[in-house]
Structures are given as C-alpha cells and as structure tokens.
Tab-separated table of C-alpha atoms in Angstrom:
chain	number	residue	atom	x	y	z
E	1494	MET	CA	-11.634	-13.482	-12.190
E	1495	ALA	CA	-15.358	-13.992	-11.850
E	1496	GLY	CA	-16.651	-14.193	-8.421
E	1497	HIS	CA	-13.535	-12.608	-6.862
E	1498	PHE	CA	-12.311	-9.179	-5.771
E	1499	SER	CA	-8.787	-7.906	-5.805
E	1500	TYR	CA	-7.507	-7.675	-2.255
E	1501	THR	CA	-4.832	-4.948	-2.099
E	1502	TYR	CA	-2.112	-5.111	0.510
E	1503	ALA	CA	0.280	-2.283	-0.064
E	1504	VAL	CA	1.758	0.101	-2.627
E	1505	VAL	CA	5.453	-0.104	-3.525
E	1506	PRO	CA	7.899	1.366	-5.984
E	1507	PHE	CA	7.754	-0.819	-9.019
E	1508	SER	CA	10.778	-3.068	-9.727
E	1509	PRO	CA	10.858	-5.768	-12.427
E	1510	SER	CA	12.357	-8.251	-10.031
E	1511	LEU	CA	10.220	-7.429	-6.935
E	1512	GLU	CA	7.457	-9.947	-7.742
E	1513	ARG	CA	9.979	-12.741	-7.847
E	1514	THR	CA	12.265	-11.706	-4.932
E	1515	ALA	CA	9.646	-10.498	-2.447
E	1516	LEU	CA	6.519	-12.415	-3.458
E	1517	GLY	CA	7.706	-15.718	-4.805
E	1518	GLY	CA	5.961	-18.442	-2.780
E	1519	VAL	CA	4.101	-15.933	-0.578
E	1520	ARG	CA	0.495	-16.791	0.063
E	1521	GLY	CA	-1.969	-14.034	0.888
E	1522	VAL	CA	-5.420	-13.820	2.306
E	1523	ALA	CA	-7.538	-16.879	1.477
E	1524	ASP	CA	-4.282	-18.688	0.793
E	1525	ARG	CA	-3.985	-17.235	-2.741
E	1526	PRO	CA	-0.732	-16.212	-4.499
E	1527	VAL	CA	0.180	-12.526	-4.530
E	1528	ARG	CA	1.244	-10.628	-7.588
E	1529	LEU	CA	1.868	-6.905	-8.480
E	1530	VAL	CA	-0.420	-4.648	-10.462
E	1531	ARG	CA	1.624	-1.841	-12.043
E	1532	SER	CA	0.903	1.704	-13.008
E	1533	GLY	CA	3.987	3.633	-14.081
E	1534	GLU	CA	6.614	3.756	-11.298
E	1535	VAL	CA	4.385	2.262	-8.620
E	1536	ALA	CA	2.695	-1.015	-8.066
E	1537	ALA	CA	0.222	-2.590	-5.693
E	1538	ALA	CA	0.404	-6.101	-4.269
E	1539	VAL	CA	-2.881	-7.918	-4.804
E	1540	SER	CA	-4.496	-11.303	-4.679
E	1541	PRO	CA	-8.009	-12.617	-5.468
E	1542	VAL	CA	-10.519	-13.098	-2.715
E	1543	PRO	CA	-14.000	-14.496	-2.877
E	1544	GLU	CA	-16.805	-11.961	-3.207
E	1545	ALA	CA	-18.742	-13.934	-0.756
E	1546	ASP	CA	-16.421	-13.166	2.021
E	1547	PHE	CA	-15.527	-9.540	1.176
E	1548	SER	CA	-18.804	-8.000	0.184
E	1549	GLN	CA	-19.745	-5.057	2.491
E	1550	ALA	CA	-22.254	-7.150	4.344
E	1551	ALA	CA	-19.894	-10.075	4.846
E	1552	LEU	CA	-17.069	-7.932	5.956
E	1553	LYS	CA	-19.272	-6.114	8.521
E	1554	ALA	CA	-19.782	-9.452	10.237
E	1555	HIS	CA	-16.253	-10.827	9.688
E	1556	LEU	CA	-14.532	-7.756	11.139
E	1557	GLU	CA	-16.183	-8.490	14.438
E	1558	ASP	CA	-15.195	-12.188	14.368
E	1559	LEU	CA	-11.854	-12.643	15.917
E	1560	ASP	CA	-11.626	-16.217	14.608
E	1561	TRP	CA	-11.832	-14.874	10.995
E	1562	LEU	CA	-10.001	-11.699	11.653
E	1563	GLU	CA	-6.867	-13.140	13.120
E	1564	PRO	CA	-5.749	-15.344	10.267
E	1565	THR	CA	-6.734	-12.674	7.730
E	1566	ALA	CA	-4.705	-10.062	9.638
E	1567	ARG	CA	-1.780	-12.489	9.853
E	1568	ALA	CA	-1.859	-13.147	6.073
E	1569	HIS	CA	-2.121	-9.418	5.313
E	1570	HIS	CA	0.845	-8.623	7.642
E	1571	SER	CA	2.888	-11.452	6.144
E	1572	VAL	CA	2.599	-10.054	2.669
E	1573	VAL	CA	3.404	-6.519	3.774
E	1574	GLU	CA	6.472	-7.664	5.775
E	1575	SER	CA	7.772	-9.765	2.744
E	1576	LEU	CA	7.592	-6.623	0.688
E	1577	ALA	CA	9.151	-4.432	3.483
E	1578	ALA	CA	12.139	-6.735	3.641
E	1579	ARG	CA	12.889	-5.780	0.066
E	1580	THR	CA	11.655	-2.277	-0.533
E	1581	THR	CA	9.723	0.714	0.879
E	1582	VAL	CA	6.062	0.002	1.389
E	1583	LEU	CA	2.868	1.863	1.984
E	1584	PRO	CA	0.702	-0.662	3.807
E	1585	LEU	CA	-3.007	-0.359	3.049
E	1586	ARG	CA	-5.709	-1.025	5.638
E	1587	LEU	CA	-6.783	-4.522	6.322
E	1588	ALA	CA	-9.502	-5.766	3.976
E	1589	THR	CA	-8.976	-3.082	1.251
E	1590	VAL	CA	-10.559	-4.611	-1.840
E	1591	TYR	CA	-11.325	-3.458	-5.397
E	1592	LEU	CA	-13.658	-4.820	-7.958
E	1593	ASP	CA	-10.763	-6.035	-10.055
E	1594	ASP	CA	-7.168	-5.350	-11.085
E	1595	THR	CA	-8.232	-2.660	-13.541
E	1596	ARG	CA	-9.741	-0.666	-10.628
E	1597	VAL	CA	-6.497	-1.080	-8.670
E	1598	ALA	CA	-4.481	0.232	-11.594
E	1599	GLN	CA	-6.778	3.178	-11.820
E	1600	MET	CA	-6.300	3.926	-8.182
E	1601	LEU	CA	-2.536	3.853	-8.567
E	1602	GLU	CA	-2.699	6.125	-11.581
E	1603	ALA	CA	-4.949	8.645	-9.892
E	1604	GLY	CA	-2.849	8.710	-6.687
E	1605	ARG	CA	0.615	8.612	-8.331
E	1606	ALA	CA	1.822	11.880	-6.918
E	1607	THR	CA	0.632	11.123	-3.379
E	1608	PHE	CA	2.237	7.696	-3.402
E	1609	ALA	CA	5.540	9.034	-4.770
E	1610	GLY	CA	5.714	11.630	-1.948
E	1611	LEU	CA	4.918	9.096	0.775
E	1612	LEU	CA	7.352	6.489	-0.492
E	1613	ALA	CA	10.095	9.158	-0.652
E	1614	ARG	CA	9.401	10.236	2.972
E	1615	LEU	CA	9.424	6.656	4.336
E	1616	THR	CA	12.442	5.353	2.396
E	1617	GLY	CA	15.181	4.284	4.875
E	1618	HIS	CA	12.830	4.278	7.829
E	1619	ALA	CA	10.990	1.600	9.880
E	1620	GLU	CA	8.299	1.767	12.444
E	1621	TRP	CA	9.006	0.827	16.083
E	1622	GLY	CA	6.332	0.184	18.655
E	1623	VAL	CA	6.643	1.323	22.317
E	1624	LYS	CA	4.049	0.083	24.707
E	1625	VAL	CA	4.002	1.119	28.363
E	1626	TYR	CA	2.228	-1.175	30.942
E	1627	VAL	CA	1.247	-0.693	34.498
E	1628	GLU	CA	1.840	-4.144	35.869
E	1629	ARG	CA	-0.151	-6.038	38.475
E	1630	PRO	CA	2.592	-7.705	40.382
E	1631	ALA	CA	1.928	-10.067	43.150
E	1632	SER	CA	3.732	-7.678	45.483
E	1633	ALA	CA	0.856	-5.146	44.954
E	1634	ALA	CA	-1.432	-7.493	46.904
E	1635	VAL	CA	1.055	-7.981	49.738
E	1636	PRO	CA	1.598	-4.953	51.940
E	1637	PRO	CA	5.142	-4.205	52.917
E	1638	ALA	CA	6.194	-4.972	56.465
E	1639	ASP	CA	5.722	-1.407	57.832
E	1640	THR	CA	2.111	-1.275	56.598
E	1641	ALA	CA	1.076	-4.926	56.865
E	1642	PRO	CA	-1.662	-5.668	59.305
E	1643	PRO	CA	-0.596	-7.362	62.511
E	1644	LEU	CA	-0.650	-11.130	62.411
E	1645	GLU	CA	-3.181	-11.105	65.292
E	1646	GLU	CA	-5.432	-8.412	63.587
E	1647	PRO	CA	-8.437	-8.391	65.935
E	1648	ASP	CA	-10.756	-6.857	63.299
E	1649	PRO	CA	-10.680	-8.687	59.895
E	1650	GLY	CA	-12.751	-5.894	58.296
E	1651	ARG	CA	-10.169	-3.211	59.149
E	1652	ALA	CA	-7.403	-5.428	57.939
E	1653	TYR	CA	-9.160	-5.823	54.692
E	1654	LEU	CA	-9.620	-2.126	54.232
E	1655	ARG	CA	-6.012	-1.495	55.133
E	1656	GLN	CA	-4.898	-3.894	52.428
E	1657	ARG	CA	-7.241	-2.348	49.896
E	1658	ARG	CA	-5.799	1.128	50.668
E	1659	HIS	CA	-2.382	-0.279	50.114
E	1660	GLN	CA	-3.287	-1.734	46.779
E	1661	HIS	CA	-4.822	1.536	45.649
E	1662	GLN	CA	-1.865	3.431	46.657
E	1663	ALA	CA	0.474	1.071	44.894
E	1664	ARG	CA	-1.659	1.491	41.744
E	1665	ARG	CA	-1.546	5.232	41.920
E	1666	ASP	CA	2.284	5.148	42.424
E	1667	ALA	CA	2.618	2.918	39.401
E	1668	TRP	CA	0.502	5.254	37.241
E	1669	HIS	CA	2.682	8.260	38.287
E	1670	THR	CA	5.764	6.285	37.454
E	1671	ALA	CA	4.286	5.363	33.969
E	1672	GLU	CA	3.672	9.046	33.327
E	1673	GLU	CA	7.243	9.840	34.276
E	1674	VAL	CA	8.586	7.012	32.021
E	1675	LEU	CA	6.592	8.447	29.059
E	1676	ARG	CA	8.129	11.840	29.688
E	1677	ARG	CA	11.586	10.305	29.730
E	1678	ILE	CA	10.939	8.383	26.485
E	1679	ASP	CA	9.832	11.509	24.738
E	1680	ALA	CA	12.906	13.340	25.917
E	1681	GLU	CA	15.334	10.506	25.031
E	1682	VAL	CA	14.156	9.902	21.542
E	1683	ARG	CA	13.602	13.520	20.526
E	1684	GLY	CA	15.807	14.138	17.525
E	1685	LEU	CA	16.097	10.419	16.727
E	1686	ALA	CA	12.587	9.590	15.631
E	1687	ALA	CA	11.315	11.326	12.499
E	1688	GLN	CA	7.709	11.012	13.625
E	1689	ARG	CA	5.470	9.653	16.375
E	1690	ALA	CA	1.950	8.277	16.235
E	1691	ARG	CA	-0.112	7.806	19.405
E	1692	HIS	CA	-2.588	4.938	19.291
E	1693	ARG	CA	-5.380	4.020	21.660
E	1694	PRO	CA	-4.082	1.746	24.471
E	1695	GLN	CA	-4.920	-1.856	23.840
E	1696	GLN	CA	-7.611	-3.578	25.723
E	1697	GLY	CA	-9.195	-7.029	25.859
E	1698	ARG	CA	-7.415	-10.044	24.263
E	1699	LEU	CA	-4.824	-7.755	22.507
E	1700	ALA	CA	-3.622	-6.467	25.888
E	1701	ASP	CA	-3.651	-9.764	27.742
E	1702	THR	CA	-0.036	-9.515	28.819
E	1703	GLY	CA	-0.298	-9.344	32.611
E	1704	GLY	CA	-0.591	-5.592	32.894
E	1705	GLU	CA	-2.667	-2.580	31.791
E	1706	ASN	CA	-1.578	-0.952	28.577
E	1707	VAL	CA	-1.504	2.839	29.326
E	1708	ALA	CA	0.508	4.045	26.239
E	1709	ASN	CA	0.703	2.544	22.703
E	1710	ASP	CA	2.943	4.631	20.573
E	1711	ALA	CA	4.714	4.163	17.253
E	1712	TYR	CA	7.874	5.866	16.095
E	1713	LEU	CA	9.318	6.264	12.601
E	1714	VAL	CA	12.972	5.716	12.925
E	1715	PRO	CA	15.797	5.821	10.311
E	1716	HIS	CA	17.448	2.398	9.955
E	1717	GLU	CA	20.765	3.619	11.056
E	1718	LEU	CA	19.482	4.975	14.315
E	1719	ALA	CA	17.373	2.013	15.275
E	1720	GLU	CA	19.834	0.530	17.831
E	1721	GLU	CA	20.345	3.948	19.467
E	1722	PHE	CA	16.579	4.388	19.623
E	1723	ARG	CA	16.071	1.032	21.376
E	1724	ARG	CA	18.930	1.845	23.828
E	1725	ARG	CA	17.465	5.136	24.801
E	1726	VAL	CA	13.954	3.766	25.258
E	1727	ARG	CA	15.325	1.031	27.497
E	1728	ARG	CA	17.249	3.599	29.507
E	1729	ALA	CA	14.124	5.624	29.958
E	1730	ALA	CA	12.363	2.565	31.429
E	1731	GLU	CA	15.098	1.988	34.134
E	1732	ASP	CA	14.254	2.360	37.794
E	1733	ALA	CA	10.461	2.269	37.176
E	1734	PRO	CA	8.858	-0.182	39.633
E	1735	GLY	CA	5.540	-1.452	38.534
E	1736	VAL	CA	5.978	-0.296	34.994
E	1737	ARG	CA	6.957	-2.354	31.981
E	1738	VAL	CA	8.050	-1.082	28.599
E	1739	ASP	CA	7.875	-3.337	25.482
E	1740	ILE	CA	9.736	-2.318	22.313
E	1741	THR	CA	8.639	-4.141	19.126
E	1742	GLY	CA	9.876	-3.833	15.600
E	1743	PRO	CA	11.124	-3.122	13.025
E	1744	TRP	CA	7.768	-3.029	11.261
E	1745	ALA	CA	6.583	-1.739	7.964
E	1746	PRO	CA	5.378	1.907	8.538
E	1747	TYR	CA	1.666	1.074	9.106
E	1748	SER	CA	1.161	4.098	11.414
E	1749	PHE	CA	2.757	6.608	8.992
E	1750	ALA	CA	1.477	5.513	5.596
E	1751	GLU	CA	-1.870	7.133	5.109
E	1752	PRO	CA	-2.247	7.157	1.329
E	1753	GLY	CA	-5.926	7.805	1.564
E	1754	VAL	CA	-9.130	7.342	3.488
E	1755	GLN	CA	-9.846	3.752	2.617
E	1756	GLU	CA	-12.078	1.880	5.049
E	1757	PRO	CA	-12.246	-1.851	5.072
E	1758	GLY	CA	-14.318	-3.150	2.186
E	1759	LEU	CA	-14.850	-2.555	-1.539
E	1760	GLN	CA	-13.225	0.555	-2.881
E	1761	GLU	CA	-14.499	2.598	-5.886
E	1762	GLY	CA	-11.063	3.154	-7.308
E	1763	ALA	CA	-10.900	6.788	-6.287
E	1764	ALA	CA	-7.552	8.491	-5.862
E	1765	PRO	CA	-6.026	8.764	-2.405
E	1766	GLY	CA	-6.177	12.254	-0.859
C-alpha cells in the first residue's frame, strides 16, 4: 500500500482459522484492521501504518511523546493479547515496521528455525509480573508513641530532627523488609517458574502507585501452575510492613520472546538471530 509501512505485532504458528477467530474485528495501531502474513508454518500479524508517522525521524520524536506512545502501546498490546488468547505468540517490540508485507514474509522465512524453537519453548506458558514496592504510608511520618516528641517540646528544631530520624529509620526498615520479601519470593517460586526476567524498576508516571518500585520481575509460568504461583507469591509477601507486592497477568510472554534484535523503527527484513 503506497505511503504505508507494515506494522508487525507478533509471530504466531499459522492456522487457517486464526485470522478469523483471533483478529476478526480487532483494530491495530492507527485504527487499522489486522491480518496475517504467512510463511510456511508461521505467520506475522500486521497492519498498515502511515510512513509519515513511522519513519525513523518521526519515530524518534514519537517515542518520547507519551500522548502518542500511550495509545500506540495500547493498540499494540490489544492485538498481541487477542492472539495470545488463541495461540502461542512471540510479541515483537513496539513500533517494529517493515517496508511492506513482502519484507515481513522474507523475515519470517529467514527466521523460521528460530521462531519454531521459541514457539515450542513458550507453548503452554504465560508471563506473570511481580512488582515490589516500598510504600510511603502516612504512619511513616508519624512517630510511634515511644519515639514521638513530647507535646510540649521546648525546641522545635530538635523535634523536627527527631521526626526526620524516625522517617529515615522507617524507610531503611522497609527496604530491608523488601529485600527479605524478594528472597522469599525467589525461594517460593523456585521449581514453579520456568524462567525469570528482571527489569529495571519503574519510575515516573509508570510507577505512580503510591510507593517506590524496587523490583520489577517477570516469570514464565506453565498455565497449570499459575494459581499455585500466585498463592506462593502472596504468601511470601505476608508480614511485610511497609512493603507491597503486586501480581499481574497472565500476559503474553513479552519478556521471554526475543526473536531478534529489532529496535523500534523500519526493519530491513533480516533474519532474527
């Protein structure tokens, strides 16, 4: 399609009915319908996107613009999750685009063995996220009775310093507790999760949840062990004052599908490594 690139969301095992069952009615990036491009036993989910928005120069600016990035990421994720509800998926990085569908098919053909191996490894698994936060509870600012300054504190400066010391101590205690929780989680899920990926803790708007994100891990878990995995993580988080553990999922295996070295932007059609 002239003036458009082929935005590529994920690689999947090809099935004649998949386009109808998983992608029927699904709208992708730029609100365009999504279809499959096939090469042998694998296929890629693609949709056309305007060259003007996905050239290297345009993407460099867009990827720093949260107002553009957020709906684009949401559309990308929606397509991947629609596929994941029906089959095993290898999600590609956000904003992976090819010149046209022919280049997509060439990429699939060149990487067929790599894709087949990854799909086999991920079949029957889902990704679960585990985020650990050190909270900033209101109690951290209010010293307990045995350390609180007297009501008639004659020196406001000393009272302030005493309160600050208490806050620093509470924060150090929470960090130590978070480290202990992480050790417990690792011990609890050992033997359940097939793989773990450690990501950089979230900051800024992504971490605006009332606490400081100190661990941001992903686990690849067999479907039949998912409930046991969640139960053990929750158990590891018990009796941990000042620490919160969030479990999210199941997700498509974004953290465990590395079919290549694609960076956002226009690809040359080379085979994944």
